[in-house]
CSV table of C-alpha atoms and ligand atoms in Angstrom, one decimal:
chain,number,residue,atom,x,y,z
G,14,MET,CA,46.1,16.2,1.9
G,15,ALA,CA,42.8,18.1,2.4
G,16,GLN,CA,42.3,18.0,-1.4
G,17,ALA,CA,42.9,14.2,-1.5
G,18,ARG,CA,40.3,13.7,1.3
G,19,GLY,CA,37.8,15.9,-0.5
G,20,GLY,CA,38.3,13.8,-3.7
G,21,ALA,CA,37.8,10.6,-1.8
G,22,MET,CA,34.6,11.9,-0.3
G,23,ALA,CA,33.3,13.0,-3.6
G,24,VAL,CA,33.9,9.5,-5.0
G,25,ALA,CA,32.1,8.0,-2.0
G,26,ALA,CA,29.1,10.3,-2.4
G,27,ALA,CA,28.9,9.6,-6.1
G,28,THR,CA,29.0,5.9,-5.3
G,29,VAL,CA,26.1,6.2,-2.9
G,30,VAL,CA,24.1,8.2,-5.4
G,31,LEU,CA,24.8,5.6,-8.1
G,32,CYS,CA,23.7,2.8,-5.8
G,33,LEU,CA,20.5,4.5,-4.9
G,34,LEU,CA,19.7,5.2,-8.6
G,35,LEU,CA,20.4,1.5,-9.5
G,36,SER,CA,18.2,0.1,-6.7
G,37,HIS,CA,15.4,2.5,-7.6
G,38,PHE,CA,15.7,1.5,-11.3
G,39,GLU,CA,15.5,-2.1,-10.4
G,40,LEU,CA,12.4,-1.6,-8.2
G,41,ALA,CA,10.7,0.4,-10.9
G,42,GLN,CA,11.7,-1.9,-13.8
G,43,ALA,CA,8.8,-3.2,-15.8
G,44,ALA,CA,8.3,-6.9,-16.3
G,45,THR,CA,7.6,-8.9,-19.4
G,46,TYR,CA,5.1,-11.8,-19.5
G,47,THR,CA,4.3,-14.3,-22.2
G,48,VAL,CA,0.6,-14.6,-22.0
G,49,GLY,CA,-0.4,-18.2,-21.3
G,50,GLY,CA,3.1,-19.3,-20.5
G,51,THR,CA,4.4,-22.1,-22.8
G,52,GLY,CA,0.9,-22.7,-24.2
G,53,GLY,CA,0.8,-19.1,-25.5
G,54,TRP,CA,-2.3,-17.2,-26.5
G,55,ALA,CA,-4.8,-20.0,-26.8
G,56,PHE,CA,-8.2,-21.3,-25.8
G,57,ASN,CA,-8.9,-21.4,-22.0
G,58,VAL,CA,-6.1,-18.9,-21.4
G,59,ALA,CA,-8.5,-16.8,-19.3
G,60,GLY,CA,-7.3,-18.2,-16.0
G,61,TRP,CA,-3.6,-17.4,-16.7
G,62,THR,CA,-3.9,-14.0,-14.9
G,63,LYS,CA,-4.8,-15.6,-11.6
G,64,ASN,CA,-2.5,-14.9,-8.7
G,65,LYS,CA,-0.3,-12.7,-10.8
G,66,ARG,CA,0.3,-9.0,-10.0
G,67,PHE,CA,0.8,-6.7,-12.9
G,68,LYS,CA,2.0,-3.1,-13.0
G,69,ALA,CA,1.4,-0.3,-15.5
G,70,GLY,CA,4.2,-0.4,-18.0
G,71,ASP,CA,4.6,-4.2,-17.8
G,72,THR,CA,4.6,-5.8,-21.3
G,73,LEU,CA,2.4,-8.7,-22.3
G,74,VAL,CA,3.7,-10.8,-25.2
G,75,PHE,CA,1.0,-12.6,-27.1
G,76,LYS,CA,2.3,-15.6,-29.1
G,77,TYR,CA,0.0,-17.4,-31.5
G,78,ASN,CA,-0.5,-18.5,-35.1
G,79,PRO,CA,-1.6,-15.3,-36.9
G,80,SER,CA,-3.5,-17.2,-39.6
G,81,ILE,CA,-6.0,-18.5,-37.0
G,82,HIS,CA,-6.0,-16.0,-34.1
G,83,ASN,CA,-5.6,-12.3,-33.3
G,84,VAL,CA,-5.6,-10.1,-30.3
G,85,VAL,CA,-8.1,-7.3,-29.9
G,86,ALA,CA,-7.9,-4.7,-27.1
G,87,VAL,CA,-11.5,-4.2,-25.9
G,88,ASN,CA,-13.4,-2.6,-23.1
G,89,ARG,CA,-15.1,-4.4,-20.2
G,90,ALA,CA,-18.3,-4.9,-22.1
G,91,GLY,CA,-16.4,-6.3,-25.1
G,92,TYR,CA,-14.6,-8.7,-22.7
G,93,SER,CA,-17.8,-9.8,-21.0
G,94,SER,CA,-19.9,-10.3,-24.1
G,95,CYS,CA,-17.1,-11.3,-26.5
G,96,THR,CA,-17.9,-8.5,-28.9
G,97,THR,CA,-15.6,-6.1,-30.6
G,98,PRO,CA,-16.3,-2.4,-30.0
G,99,LYS,CA,-16.0,0.0,-32.9
G,100,GLY,CA,-12.5,1.3,-33.4
G,101,ALA,CA,-10.9,-1.4,-31.3
G,102,LYS,CA,-7.2,-2.0,-31.9
G,103,VAL,CA,-6.4,-5.2,-33.6
G,104,TYR,CA,-3.0,-6.9,-33.3
G,105,GLN,CA,-2.2,-9.8,-35.7
G,106,SER,CA,1.6,-10.2,-35.9
G,107,GLY,CA,1.5,-13.5,-34.0
G,108,LYS,CA,4.0,-12.0,-31.5
G,109,ASP,CA,2.5,-8.9,-30.3
G,110,GLN,CA,4.0,-6.9,-27.4
G,111,ILE,CA,1.4,-4.8,-25.6
G,112,LYS,CA,2.2,-2.5,-22.7
G,113,LEU,CA,-0.3,-2.4,-19.8
G,114,VAL,CA,-1.9,0.8,-18.8
G,115,LYS,CA,-2.9,1.5,-15.2
G,116,GLY,CA,-6.2,-0.1,-14.3
G,117,GLN,CA,-8.1,-2.7,-16.4
G,118,ASN,CA,-6.8,-4.1,-19.6
G,119,TYR,CA,-9.0,-6.4,-21.6
G,120,PHE,CA,-8.0,-8.5,-24.6
G,121,ILE,CA,-9.9,-11.1,-26.7
G,122,CYS,CA,-9.3,-13.1,-29.8
G,123,ASN,CA,-12.2,-12.1,-32.0
G,124,TYR,CA,-12.2,-15.0,-34.4
G,125,SER,CA,-15.6,-16.5,-34.3
G,126,GLY,CA,-16.2,-18.5,-31.1
G,127,HIS,CA,-12.6,-18.2,-29.8
G,128,CYS,CA,-13.4,-15.6,-27.0
G,129,GLN,CA,-16.3,-17.8,-26.0
G,130,ALA,CA,-13.8,-20.7,-25.7
G,131,GLY,CA,-11.8,-18.7,-23.1
G,132,MET,CA,-9.4,-16.9,-25.5
G,133,LYS,CA,-9.7,-13.7,-23.5
G,134,ILE,CA,-7.9,-12.1,-20.6
G,135,ALA,CA,-8.7,-9.4,-18.1
G,136,VAL,CA,-5.6,-7.8,-16.5
G,137,THR,CA,-5.5,-5.3,-13.7
G,138,ALA,CA,-2.4,-3.3,-13.6
G,139,ALA,CA,-1.4,-1.4,-10.4
T,209,LIG,C1,-12.7,-8.5,-35.3
T,209,LIG,O1,-12.4,-7.1,-35.2
T,209,LIG,C2,-12.2,-6.4,-36.4
T,209,LIG,C3,-11.9,-5.0,-36.1
T,209,LIG,O2,-12.9,-4.3,-35.4
T,209,LIG,C4,-13.5,-6.5,-37.2
T,209,LIG,O3,-13.2,-5.9,-38.5
T,209,LIG,C5,-13.8,-8.0,-37.5
T,209,LIG,O4,-15.1,-8.1,-38.1
T,209,LIG,C6,-14.0,-8.7,-36.1
T,209,LIG,N1,-14.2,-10.1,-36.3
T,209,LIG,C7,-15.2,-10.7,-35.7
T,209,LIG,C8,-15.4,-12.2,-36.0
T,209,LIG,O5,-16.0,-10.2,-35.0
T,210,LIG,CU1,-8.4,-17.2,-31.7
């Protein structure tokens, strides 16, 4: 009898722990965003970040035609002036998945004139 009750309590305790773990996992779970929504990574995408809240570990998916665009991870200066810093990482698969780091994340398309046409985003990740 006492043994049966102990067993039931152990099951109840395990259930509580499991529920806590699951809810914690859900809260901490990273989100995935397609940059630009249905329009994808394109001209004038710069405003897409507006009113969105990003977290470190969230994934941005850049969808575009890789024969005419790319994605280059740049710094603030590169973002502002549409220039590519030395050693910048270039993505060109046409469906790049990039994880955000905490703080500022800047991306441009460095094909001539594209960044100037708004093919750039600045993302702040909490
Ligand atoms: C884009 O970035 C790559 C890598 O830094 C560089 O080789 C290339 O010249 C850049 N293109 C333009 C148009 O700036
Ligand atoms: Cu481009």
